[in-house]
Amino acid sequence: MNISIFLGAGASAAENLPIQSDLFVDYFKSLKDNDFESDMNKELYKFFKQMFDIDITKDNIDKVNFPTFEEVLGLLDLAEKRGEAFKNFGMENLSNKSDSIRFLRQYLILLMAKAIHESENRNNKYHKLLVDNLSKANLIEKTTFISANYDIHVDNTIASLYSEEKNHIMLDYGVDFTNFYVKDGWRKPFGKTIKLYKIHGSLNWLYCPICNSLTLTPYEGGVMRLLYNIEDAKCLECGETTIPIIIPPTYFKDMSNVYISNVWREVEKNLRNADILVFCGYSFPDSDIHIKYMLKRVQGSRKKSPLKIMVLNNHEGKKDYSMRKEEERYKRFLGKDVIYTEGSFQDFSRNPLKYLQEINNI
């Protein structure tokens, strides 16, 4: 039985990480007065003031009706694709490059990374519980994780399984890095591995656009180096400054990065051979057309029996109406045999065997 587990935003929310709609609130509430001296925060202040009439230095942040992260990134991505601009925010302002849409987009991605990195009560309780329970059931070696999240909860959990003494399973991202750390279980994967495919990038990946290399920052959200110590974010190959590999949640996703493209190919190959696909904490939003496209390609080209699909995306306070609409969305697109449960990612983590047996027996 080959199992694929797809982790959506709800899986990260279970570990108290901010959801998309809370990113701006969490970030701006964390700022101190002197933080507004940075170029990044100056430009973000100007952007939100002009575009949305939000004064982040005076308004009560808790009561501000911020646009979503997806909406803001979507505006910038669409402007860039159309070759257009907004007043005072051009495609490339030669007198002040930080005014450009390209820089604003980068600032917003760093904002998102900082909000996730500094979120209070961070832990990986449920990711660890899931991995531990799959290990106890002797299913971990048959499991592939596919994550749409940028945080490194599941990464660190899987990496901690390895030790020199016990020679446990190793984490394999499906891409090569310029560095593999010998210490702390981060080595170039060999032998038994657990696949983790991060289809939207990761906070511990730093990409060099000059030499097309990828640097791994073990157990650390290395993207934060670009904010706090840019010298530590230099490429190990050519010495140039690296950039994040973060694919924002918009309709206009740019999937052309060579490493992201390779991850998506590996995911598609994996799903063609999987027996079970479990969606955890994923609402199947309209904006994720790339995921829907891939799933349809998989469904139409499998040589094995049809892929069994189960959904666990409930959470405290979720309305029955939302669940029914979500169920309709899954079944309309993936077929009426999708098993839509009232379980949550936490429920699945506590007892994955129960749900896997349920789907395997149907």
Coordinates of C-alpha atoms in Angstrom, one line a residue:
M1 CA 0.0 0.0 0.0
N2 CA 1.7 3.2 -1.2
I3 CA 0.4 6.2 0.7
S4 CA 0.6 9.9 -0.3
I5 CA -0.3 12.5 2.3
F6 CA -1.0 16.1 1.1
L7 CA -0.5 18.8 3.8
G8 CA -2.4 22.0 3.3
A9 CA -2.6 25.2 5.3
G10 CA -4.8 23.6 7.9
A11 CA -2.0 21.3 8.9
S12 CA 0.2 24.3 9.7
A13 CA -2.7 26.1 11.4
A14 CA -3.0 23.1 13.8
E15 CA 0.5 24.0 15.0
N16 CA -0.6 27.6 15.7
L17 CA 1.0 29.1 12.6
P18 CA -0.9 32.1 11.1
I19 CA -3.3 31.3 8.3
Q20 CA -3.2 33.5 5.1
S21 CA -5.9 35.9 6.4
D22 CA -4.0 36.6 9.6
L23 CA -0.5 37.2 8.0
F24 CA -0.7 41.0 7.8
V25 CA -2.2 41.4 11.3
D26 CA 0.4 39.2 12.9
Y27 CA 3.3 40.9 11.1
F28 CA 2.3 44.5 11.7
K29 CA 1.4 43.9 15.3
S30 CA 4.9 42.6 15.9
L31 CA 6.6 45.8 14.6
K32 CA 8.3 48.2 17.0
D33 CA 8.6 52.0 16.3
N34 CA 12.2 51.7 15.1
D35 CA 11.2 48.9 12.7
F36 CA 9.7 51.4 10.4
E37 CA 13.1 52.8 9.6
S38 CA 13.9 49.8 7.3
D39 CA 13.4 50.2 3.6
M40 CA 11.1 47.2 3.5
N41 CA 8.7 48.5 6.1
K42 CA 8.8 52.0 4.7
E43 CA 7.6 50.7 1.3
L44 CA 5.0 48.4 2.9
Y45 CA 3.6 51.4 4.8
K46 CA 3.4 53.4 1.6
F47 CA 1.9 50.5 -0.3
F48 CA -0.9 49.8 2.2
K49 CA -1.6 53.5 2.7
Q50 CA -2.0 54.2 -1.0
M51 CA -3.6 51.0 -2.2
F52 CA -5.9 50.2 0.7
D53 CA -6.1 53.4 2.8
I54 CA -4.6 51.5 5.8
D55 CA -2.3 53.4 8.1
I56 CA -0.3 50.7 9.8
T57 CA 1.3 53.2 12.2
K58 CA -2.0 54.6 13.5
D59 CA -4.9 52.3 12.8
N60 CA -5.9 49.6 15.3
I61 CA -4.4 46.6 13.6
D62 CA -6.8 44.2 15.3
K63 CA -9.7 46.0 13.7
V64 CA -8.3 46.6 10.3
N65 CA -10.0 44.7 7.4
F66 CA -6.8 43.7 5.6
P67 CA -6.9 42.2 2.1
T68 CA -5.7 38.6 2.0
F69 CA -2.2 37.8 1.2
E70 CA -3.4 36.1 -2.0
E71 CA -5.3 39.3 -3.1
V72 CA -2.2 41.5 -2.6
L73 CA 0.2 39.2 -4.3
G74 CA -2.3 38.6 -7.0
L75 CA -2.5 42.3 -7.8
L76 CA 1.3 42.5 -8.2
D77 CA 1.6 39.3 -10.2
L78 CA -1.1 40.4 -12.6
A79 CA 0.5 43.8 -13.1
E80 CA 3.8 42.2 -13.8
K81 CA 2.3 39.8 -16.3
R82 CA 0.4 42.6 -18.1
G83 CA 3.4 44.9 -18.1
E84 CA 1.4 47.5 -16.3
A85 CA 1.9 49.4 -13.0
F86 CA 0.2 51.3 -10.2
K87 CA 0.8 55.0 -9.4
N88 CA 4.1 55.4 -7.5
F89 CA 4.7 51.7 -7.9
G90 CA 6.1 50.9 -11.4
M91 CA 7.6 47.9 -13.0
E92 CA 11.0 49.3 -12.3
N93 CA 11.6 52.7 -10.7
L94 CA 15.1 53.7 -11.8
S95 CA 15.4 56.4 -9.1
N96 CA 14.4 54.1 -6.3
K97 CA 14.3 50.4 -7.1
S98 CA 12.5 49.6 -3.9
D99 CA 9.4 51.3 -5.3
S100 CA 9.2 48.7 -8.0
I101 CA 6.6 45.9 -8.1
R102 CA 9.4 43.4 -8.2
F103 CA 10.8 44.6 -4.9
L104 CA 7.3 44.9 -3.3
R105 CA 6.6 41.4 -4.2
Q106 CA 9.9 40.3 -2.5
Y107 CA 9.1 42.3 0.6
L108 CA 5.7 40.7 0.9
I109 CA 7.2 37.3 0.7
L110 CA 9.7 38.2 3.4
L111 CA 6.8 39.6 5.5
M112 CA 5.0 36.2 5.1
A113 CA 8.2 34.4 6.1
K114 CA 8.7 36.6 9.2
A115 CA 5.1 36.2 10.3
I116 CA 5.4 32.4 10.1
H117 CA 8.9 32.3 11.7
E118 CA 8.0 34.5 14.7
S119 CA 4.5 33.1 15.3
E120 CA 4.0 32.4 19.0
N121 CA 3.5 28.9 20.4
R122 CA 5.3 27.3 17.5
N123 CA 5.7 23.5 17.7
N124 CA 5.4 20.4 15.6
K125 CA 3.2 18.4 18.0
Y126 CA 0.8 17.0 15.4
H127 CA 3.4 16.5 12.6
K128 CA 5.5 14.5 15.1
L129 CA 2.5 12.5 16.3
L130 CA 1.6 11.6 12.7
V131 CA 5.1 10.5 11.8
D132 CA 5.4 8.5 15.1
N133 CA 2.1 6.7 14.5
L134 CA 2.9 5.9 10.9
S135 CA 6.2 4.5 12.1
K136 CA 4.6 2.3 14.8
A137 CA 2.2 0.9 12.2
N138 CA 5.2 0.1 9.9
L139 CA 3.8 2.5 7.2
I140 CA 6.3 5.3 7.3
E141 CA 8.5 3.8 4.5
K142 CA 5.5 3.5 2.3
T143 CA 4.4 7.1 2.8
T144 CA 5.3 10.1 0.7
F145 CA 4.5 13.6 2.0
I146 CA 3.4 16.4 -0.4
S147 CA 3.3 19.8 1.3
A148 CA 1.9 23.1 0.0
N149 CA 3.3 24.8 3.1
Y150 CA 6.5 26.8 3.5
D151 CA 7.1 26.1 7.2
I152 CA 9.5 23.3 8.2
H153 CA 7.5 21.5 10.8
V154 CA 7.2 18.2 8.9
D155 CA 10.8 18.6 7.5
N156 CA 12.3 18.8 11.0
T157 CA 10.2 15.9 12.2
I158 CA 11.3 13.6 9.4
A159 CA 14.9 14.7 9.7
S160 CA 15.0 13.8 13.4
L161 CA 14.3 10.2 12.6
Y162 CA 17.8 9.7 11.4
S163 CA 20.8 8.9 13.6
E164 CA 24.2 7.6 12.9
E165 CA 23.8 4.9 15.5
K166 CA 20.4 3.5 14.4
N167 CA 20.7 4.4 10.7
H168 CA 17.0 5.4 10.5
I169 CA 15.3 6.6 7.4
M170 CA 16.5 9.9 5.8
L171 CA 14.6 12.9 4.4
D172 CA 14.6 13.3 0.7
Y173 CA 13.2 16.5 -0.9
G174 CA 13.6 15.2 -4.4
V175 CA 16.1 17.9 -5.4
D176 CA 19.9 18.3 -4.9
F177 CA 21.5 21.0 -2.8
T178 CA 25.0 22.5 -2.9
N179 CA 25.5 21.5 0.7
F180 CA 24.6 18.5 2.7
Y181 CA 25.3 18.8 6.4
V182 CA 26.8 15.6 8.0
K183 CA 25.8 16.6 11.5
D184 CA 22.3 16.4 13.0
G185 CA 20.9 13.9 10.4
W186 CA 21.0 16.2 7.4
R187 CA 23.0 14.3 4.8
K188 CA 22.6 13.5 1.1
P189 CA 19.9 10.9 1.2
F190 CA 20.8 7.3 0.6
G191 CA 19.3 3.9 1.4
K192 CA 15.9 4.2 3.1
T193 CA 14.3 7.6 2.6
I194 CA 11.0 9.4 3.2
K195 CA 10.0 11.6 0.3
L196 CA 8.9 15.2 1.1
Y197 CA 7.9 17.2 -1.9
K198 CA 7.4 20.9 -1.2
I199 CA 5.5 22.1 -4.2
H200 CA 5.5 25.8 -3.2
G201 CA 9.0 26.0 -1.9
S202 CA 10.3 26.1 1.6
L203 CA 11.6 28.5 4.3
N204 CA 14.9 26.5 4.5
W205 CA 15.7 26.7 0.8
L206 CA 17.9 29.6 -0.6
Y207 CA 18.2 29.8 -4.4
C208 CA 20.9 31.5 -6.4
P209 CA 19.6 32.9 -9.7
I210 CA 23.2 33.4 -10.9
C211 CA 24.5 29.8 -10.8
N212 CA 21.1 28.1 -10.4
S213 CA 22.2 26.4 -7.1
L214 CA 20.1 25.6 -4.1
T215 CA 21.3 25.8 -0.5
L216 CA 19.7 24.0 2.4
T217 CA 19.6 25.6 5.9
P218 CA 19.0 22.6 8.2
Y219 CA 16.5 23.0 11.0
E220 CA 16.4 26.8 10.2
G221 CA 14.2 29.0 8.2
G222 CA 17.2 30.4 6.3
V223 CA 15.0 32.9 4.4
M224 CA 15.2 35.0 7.5
R225 CA 18.9 35.6 6.9
L226 CA 17.8 37.9 4.1
L227 CA 16.2 40.1 6.8
Y228 CA 18.6 39.8 9.6
N229 CA 22.1 38.9 8.3
I230 CA 22.3 39.0 4.5
E231 CA 25.9 38.0 4.5
D232 CA 24.9 34.6 5.7
A233 CA 22.5 34.3 2.7
K234 CA 25.3 34.3 0.2
C235 CA 25.5 31.5 -2.4
L236 CA 28.0 28.8 -1.4
E237 CA 29.0 28.4 -5.0
C238 CA 29.4 31.9 -6.4
G239 CA 29.1 34.2 -3.4
E240 CA 26.1 36.2 -4.8
T241 CA 23.0 36.9 -2.6
T242 CA 20.4 34.2 -2.7
I243 CA 16.6 34.6 -2.9
P244 CA 13.7 32.6 -1.4
I245 CA 12.0 29.9 -3.4
I246 CA 8.5 30.7 -2.3
I247 CA 5.5 30.3 -4.7
P248 CA 2.7 32.5 -3.4
P249 CA -0.9 31.3 -3.4
T250 CA -2.2 33.2 -6.4
Y251 CA -3.7 32.3 -9.7
F252 CA -0.6 33.5 -11.5
K253 CA 2.0 31.1 -10.0
D254 CA 5.3 31.1 -11.7
M255 CA 6.4 27.5 -11.6
S256 CA 9.4 27.9 -14.0
N257 CA 12.2 27.5 -11.3
V258 CA 14.1 24.4 -12.2
Y259 CA 13.9 23.0 -8.7
I260 CA 10.2 23.6 -8.3
S261 CA 9.6 22.1 -11.8
N262 CA 11.5 19.0 -10.7
V263 CA 9.5 18.7 -7.5
W264 CA 6.2 18.8 -9.4
R265 CA 7.4 16.1 -11.8
E266 CA 8.3 13.9 -8.9
V267 CA 4.9 14.5 -7.3
E268 CA 3.1 13.5 -10.5
K269 CA 5.2 10.4 -10.8
N270 CA 4.5 9.5 -7.2
L271 CA 0.8 9.9 -7.5
R272 CA 0.7 7.6 -10.5
N273 CA 2.0 4.9 -8.3
A274 CA 0.2 5.7 -5.1
D275 CA -2.8 3.6 -3.9
I276 CA -4.1 6.2 -1.4
L277 CA -4.1 10.0 -1.3
V278 CA -5.0 11.7 1.9
F279 CA -5.7 15.5 1.9
C280 CA -5.1 17.0 5.3
G281 CA -6.0 20.6 6.0
Y282 CA -6.5 21.5 2.4
S283 CA -9.7 23.2 1.1
F284 CA -9.1 22.6 -2.6
P285 CA -9.3 26.4 -3.5
D286 CA -10.1 27.6 -7.0
S287 CA -6.7 29.4 -7.2
D288 CA -4.8 26.1 -7.1
I289 CA -5.4 25.3 -10.7
H290 CA -1.8 23.9 -11.0
I291 CA -2.7 21.2 -8.5
K292 CA -6.0 20.4 -10.2
Y293 CA -4.3 20.2 -13.5
M294 CA -1.7 17.7 -12.1
L295 CA -4.4 15.6 -10.4
K296 CA -6.4 15.3 -13.7
R297 CA -3.2 14.3 -15.5
V298 CA -2.6 11.6 -12.9
Q299 CA -6.2 10.4 -13.0
G300 CA -6.1 10.0 -16.7
S301 CA -2.8 8.3 -17.0
R302 CA -2.7 5.7 -14.2
K303 CA -2.1 2.1 -15.1
K304 CA -3.0 1.0 -11.6
S305 CA -6.6 0.9 -10.2
P306 CA -8.2 4.4 -9.5
L307 CA -6.5 6.5 -6.8
K308 CA -8.4 6.3 -3.5
I309 CA -8.9 9.8 -2.1
M310 CA -9.8 10.9 1.4
V311 CA -10.2 14.4 2.8
L312 CA -9.7 15.5 6.4
N313 CA -10.1 19.3 6.7
N314 CA -12.4 20.0 9.6
H315 CA -11.5 22.4 12.4
E316 CA -13.0 24.0 15.4
G317 CA -15.7 26.5 14.5
K318 CA -16.0 25.3 10.8
K319 CA -19.6 25.8 9.6
D320 CA -21.5 22.9 8.2
Y321 CA -22.3 24.9 5.1
S322 CA -18.6 25.4 4.4
M323 CA -18.0 21.7 4.8
R324 CA -20.8 20.8 2.3
K325 CA -19.5 23.3 -0.3
E326 CA -16.0 21.9 0.1
E327 CA -17.2 18.4 -0.3
E328 CA -19.0 19.3 -3.4
R329 CA -15.9 21.0 -4.8
Y330 CA -13.8 17.9 -4.2
K331 CA -16.3 15.5 -5.7
R332 CA -17.2 17.7 -8.6
F333 CA -13.6 17.7 -9.7
L334 CA -12.1 14.4 -8.5
G335 CA -15.2 12.2 -8.6
K336 CA -18.0 11.0 -6.5
D337 CA -15.9 8.3 -4.8
V338 CA -13.8 10.9 -2.9
I339 CA -14.2 10.0 0.9
Y340 CA -14.9 13.3 2.6
T341 CA -14.8 13.0 6.4
E342 CA -15.6 15.2 9.3
G343 CA -12.1 14.5 10.7
S344 CA -9.3 17.0 11.1
F345 CA -5.5 16.9 10.6
Q346 CA -5.3 16.4 14.4
D347 CA -7.6 13.4 14.2
F348 CA -5.6 11.9 11.4
S349 CA -2.3 12.4 13.3
R350 CA -3.7 10.7 16.4
N351 CA -4.9 7.6 14.6
P352 CA -3.8 7.5 10.9
L353 CA -4.2 3.7 10.8
K354 CA -8.0 4.0 11.5
Y355 CA -8.5 6.3 8.5
L356 CA -6.2 4.4 6.2
Q357 CA -7.9 1.1 7.0
E358 CA -11.3 2.8 6.3
I359 CA -10.2 4.0 2.8
N360 CA -8.4 0.8 2.0
N361 CA -11.5 -1.4 2.7
I362 CA -13.9 0.6 0.6

